[in-house]
């Protein structure tokens, strides 16, 4: 889904990221380049990361438009190996759930209730019925900052639990999570602490 990575890239650019690099499937490169000409766009035929200047990467955002096939899994494993602060959303969270992974590097996960349910191996209704307990369980499982999206988005860093009082029903459309991923990545790239 090239639209998802385009939304994340545009959000990162508009939120102050100095340089945004997108790695995507080869067939998506023209769409991403046309929509975000100010990004560096690399195509990968097999999920291998291109020869990037790793020392210049300050944060990795992964998940929007990723998919869950062998290509996506290969790219995901290589991205995690970069050992940079990371924002995980969408299919990156689904891969974490499928593989029962626990990430060691500094990271933020941004699940919606369905993704949270997959991570916790419970029903979405169980997440929604006790969102406060669910976010604490997600933190215990993943040991990173958790942003549990939904009406009254919750943010938990293992110490402080915050409730976001902003938002509206119009935000429940496809792509809003992709935008959030780009915004959070841009803030981390500018030096914000993950909990902020």
Short mmCIF file of C-alpha atoms in Angstrom, two decimals:
data_model
loop_
_atom_site.label_atom_id
_atom_site.label_comp_id
_atom_site.label_asym_id
_atom_site.label_seq_id
_atom_site.Cartn_x
_atom_site.Cartn_y
_atom_site.Cartn_z
CA UNK A 1 0.00 0.00 0.00
CA UNK A 2 2.10 2.91 -1.21
CA UNK A 3 -0.44 5.45 0.08
CA UNK A 4 0.35 4.55 3.68
CA UNK A 5 4.09 5.17 3.37
CA UNK A 6 3.37 8.40 1.45
CA UNK A 7 1.18 9.65 4.31
CA UNK A 8 3.87 8.77 6.88
CA UNK A 9 6.61 10.44 4.82
CA UNK A 10 4.59 13.62 4.25
CA UNK A 11 3.73 13.81 7.95
CA UNK A 12 7.39 13.44 8.93
CA UNK A 13 8.40 16.17 6.48
CA UNK A 14 5.70 18.56 7.66
CA UNK A 15 6.53 17.87 11.30
CA UNK A 16 10.14 18.96 11.01
CA UNK A 17 12.17 15.94 9.96
CA UNK A 18 15.23 17.25 8.18
CA UNK A 19 15.61 14.38 5.74
CA UNK A 20 13.16 11.56 5.07
CA UNK A 21 14.28 8.39 3.33
CA UNK A 22 11.69 5.86 2.18
CA UNK A 23 12.46 2.24 1.39
CA UNK A 24 9.59 0.60 -0.46
CA UNK A 25 8.79 -1.97 -3.09
CA UNK A 26 10.28 -1.18 -6.49
CA UNK A 27 6.85 -0.81 -8.09
CA UNK A 28 5.90 1.88 -5.54
CA UNK A 29 8.91 4.12 -6.12
CA UNK A 30 7.27 6.26 -8.87
CA UNK A 31 4.18 6.92 -6.73
CA UNK A 32 6.20 7.87 -3.65
CA UNK A 33 8.61 10.03 -5.65
CA UNK A 34 5.73 11.84 -7.36
CA UNK A 35 3.85 12.46 -4.09
CA UNK A 36 6.94 13.35 -2.03
CA UNK A 37 9.63 14.65 -4.35
CA UNK A 38 11.59 16.00 -1.38
CA UNK A 39 12.24 12.49 0.00
CA UNK A 40 14.97 10.03 -0.92
CA UNK A 41 13.16 6.96 -2.25
CA UNK A 42 14.77 3.56 -2.66
CA UNK A 43 13.19 0.49 -4.15
CA UNK A 44 13.90 -2.98 -2.83
CA UNK A 45 13.14 -6.04 -4.93
CA UNK A 46 13.61 -8.62 -2.19
CA UNK A 47 13.23 -6.73 1.09
CA UNK A 48 16.92 -5.98 1.48
CA UNK A 49 17.77 -2.53 2.73
CA UNK A 50 19.71 -0.53 0.17
CA UNK A 51 23.18 0.74 0.94
CA UNK A 52 22.12 3.56 3.26
CA UNK A 53 24.37 5.85 5.25
CA UNK A 54 23.40 4.24 8.54
CA UNK A 55 25.25 6.79 10.65
CA UNK A 56 22.88 9.49 9.35
CA UNK A 57 19.72 7.63 10.39
CA UNK A 58 18.41 8.97 13.70
CA UNK A 59 15.06 7.18 13.82
CA UNK A 60 13.26 4.42 11.92
CA UNK A 61 9.51 4.37 11.30
CA UNK A 62 8.23 1.05 10.03
CA UNK A 63 4.85 -0.48 9.33
CA UNK A 64 2.71 1.80 7.17
CA UNK A 65 2.14 -0.01 3.87
CA UNK A 66 4.67 -2.73 4.77
CA UNK A 67 2.62 -5.87 4.26
CA UNK A 68 3.28 -9.22 5.93
CA UNK A 69 4.91 -11.34 3.26
CA UNK A 70 8.51 -12.56 3.04
CA UNK A 71 9.62 -9.20 1.56
CA UNK A 72 8.14 -7.34 4.53
CA UNK A 73 9.59 -9.74 7.09
CA UNK A 74 13.07 -9.43 5.59
CA UNK A 75 12.92 -5.63 5.56
CA UNK A 76 11.57 -5.57 9.11
CA UNK A 77 14.39 -7.75 10.48
CA UNK A 78 17.01 -5.59 8.76
CA UNK A 79 15.40 -2.36 9.99
CA UNK A 80 15.41 -3.61 13.58
CA UNK A 81 19.09 -4.54 13.18
CA UNK A 82 19.89 -0.86 12.47
CA UNK A 83 19.65 -0.37 16.25
CA UNK A 84 18.01 3.04 16.09
CA UNK A 85 15.02 4.41 17.99
CA UNK A 86 11.99 3.04 16.19
CA UNK A 87 8.30 3.78 15.74
CA UNK A 88 6.25 0.69 14.90
CA UNK A 89 2.74 0.75 13.50
CA UNK A 90 0.43 -1.23 11.24
CA UNK A 91 2.00 -4.32 9.70
CA UNK A 92 5.20 -3.99 11.74
CA UNK A 93 2.99 -4.61 14.79
CA UNK A 94 1.32 -7.51 13.02
CA UNK A 95 4.74 -9.03 12.32
CA UNK A 96 5.73 -8.57 15.97
CA UNK A 97 2.51 -10.34 17.00
CA UNK A 98 2.90 -13.17 14.46
CA UNK A 99 6.53 -13.83 15.37
CA UNK A 100 6.00 -13.23 19.12
CA UNK A 101 8.92 -10.79 19.11
CA UNK A 102 10.08 -8.62 21.97
CA UNK A 103 12.12 -5.65 20.85
CA UNK A 104 15.16 -4.58 22.83
CA UNK A 105 15.92 -1.26 21.14
CA UNK A 106 14.23 2.00 22.22
CA UNK A 107 10.87 2.08 20.53
CA UNK A 108 7.31 3.34 20.44
CA UNK A 109 4.43 1.14 19.36
CA UNK A 110 1.20 2.75 18.17
CA UNK A 111 -1.46 0.03 18.00
CA UNK A 112 -5.14 0.56 17.41
CA UNK A 113 -7.36 -1.78 19.47
CA UNK A 114 -7.26 -4.56 16.84
CA UNK A 115 -3.46 -4.52 16.68
CA UNK A 116 -3.28 -4.39 20.47
CA UNK A 117 -5.53 -7.44 20.64
CA UNK A 118 -3.24 -9.35 18.26
CA UNK A 119 -0.17 -8.40 20.30
CA UNK A 120 -1.84 -9.56 23.51
CA UNK A 121 -3.55 -12.61 21.95
CA UNK A 122 -6.96 -11.48 23.18
CA UNK A 123 -10.17 -10.17 21.60
CA UNK A 124 -10.49 -6.56 20.52
CA UNK A 125 -13.49 -6.24 22.84
CA UNK A 126 -11.26 -7.18 25.80
CA UNK A 127 -8.87 -4.37 24.87
CA UNK A 128 -11.73 -1.90 24.57
CA UNK A 129 -13.39 -3.03 27.81
CA UNK A 130 -10.26 -2.23 29.85
CA UNK A 131 -7.96 0.03 27.87
CA UNK A 132 -5.94 0.99 30.96
CA UNK A 133 -5.12 -2.63 31.76
CA UNK A 134 -4.43 -3.36 28.09
CA UNK A 135 -1.88 -0.58 27.72
CA UNK A 136 -0.08 -1.72 30.84
CA UNK A 137 0.03 -5.28 29.49
CA UNK A 138 1.39 -4.01 26.18
CA UNK A 139 4.13 -2.15 28.02
CA UNK A 140 5.02 -5.24 30.06
CA UNK A 141 5.15 -7.30 26.87
CA UNK A 142 7.11 -4.85 24.71
CA UNK A 143 8.94 -2.61 27.23
CA UNK A 144 8.65 0.45 24.99
CA UNK A 145 6.43 3.50 25.00
CA UNK A 146 2.89 2.51 24.03
CA UNK A 147 0.37 4.75 22.28
CA UNK A 148 -2.98 2.91 22.35
CA UNK A 149 -5.01 4.70 19.71
CA UNK A 150 -8.74 5.20 19.89
CA UNK A 151 -11.26 7.43 21.57
CA UNK A 152 -9.20 8.84 24.40
CA UNK A 153 -5.80 7.72 23.10
CA UNK A 154 -3.60 6.49 25.93
CA UNK A 155 0.16 6.94 26.23
CA UNK A 156 2.20 4.89 28.70
CA UNK A 157 5.95 4.81 29.26
CA UNK A 158 5.99 2.41 32.20
CA UNK A 159 5.79 5.25 34.68
CA UNK A 160 3.34 7.86 33.45
CA UNK A 161 -0.05 7.15 31.91
CA UNK A 162 -1.56 9.97 29.87
CA UNK A 163 -4.94 10.35 28.22
CA UNK A 164 -5.14 12.47 25.09
CA UNK A 165 -8.32 14.57 25.31
CA UNK A 166 -8.06 15.73 21.68
CA UNK A 167 -9.35 14.25 18.47
CA UNK A 168 -12.71 13.68 16.88
CA UNK A 169 -14.61 10.91 15.07
CA UNK A 170 -13.26 12.09 11.69
CA UNK A 171 -9.85 10.81 12.80
CA UNK A 172 -11.11 7.22 12.63
CA UNK A 173 -10.32 7.00 8.91
CA UNK A 174 -7.69 4.93 7.16
CA UNK A 175 -4.33 6.67 7.10
CA UNK A 176 -4.51 8.61 10.34
CA UNK A 177 -2.24 6.09 12.07
CA UNK A 178 0.26 6.40 9.22
CA UNK A 179 0.30 10.16 9.72
CA UNK A 180 0.81 9.69 13.47
CA UNK A 181 3.77 7.40 12.79
CA UNK A 182 5.42 10.07 10.65
CA UNK A 183 4.76 12.82 13.19
CA UNK A 184 6.19 10.81 16.09
CA UNK A 185 9.26 9.84 14.05
CA UNK A 186 9.87 13.50 13.15
CA UNK A 187 9.68 14.57 16.80
CA UNK A 188 12.18 11.87 17.82
CA UNK A 189 14.48 12.94 14.97
CA UNK A 190 14.40 16.46 16.42
CA UNK A 191 15.67 15.19 19.78
CA UNK A 192 12.50 14.58 21.76
CA UNK A 193 12.60 11.81 24.30
CA UNK A 194 10.44 8.84 23.35
CA UNK A 195 8.12 9.40 26.31
CA UNK A 196 7.51 13.00 25.19
#
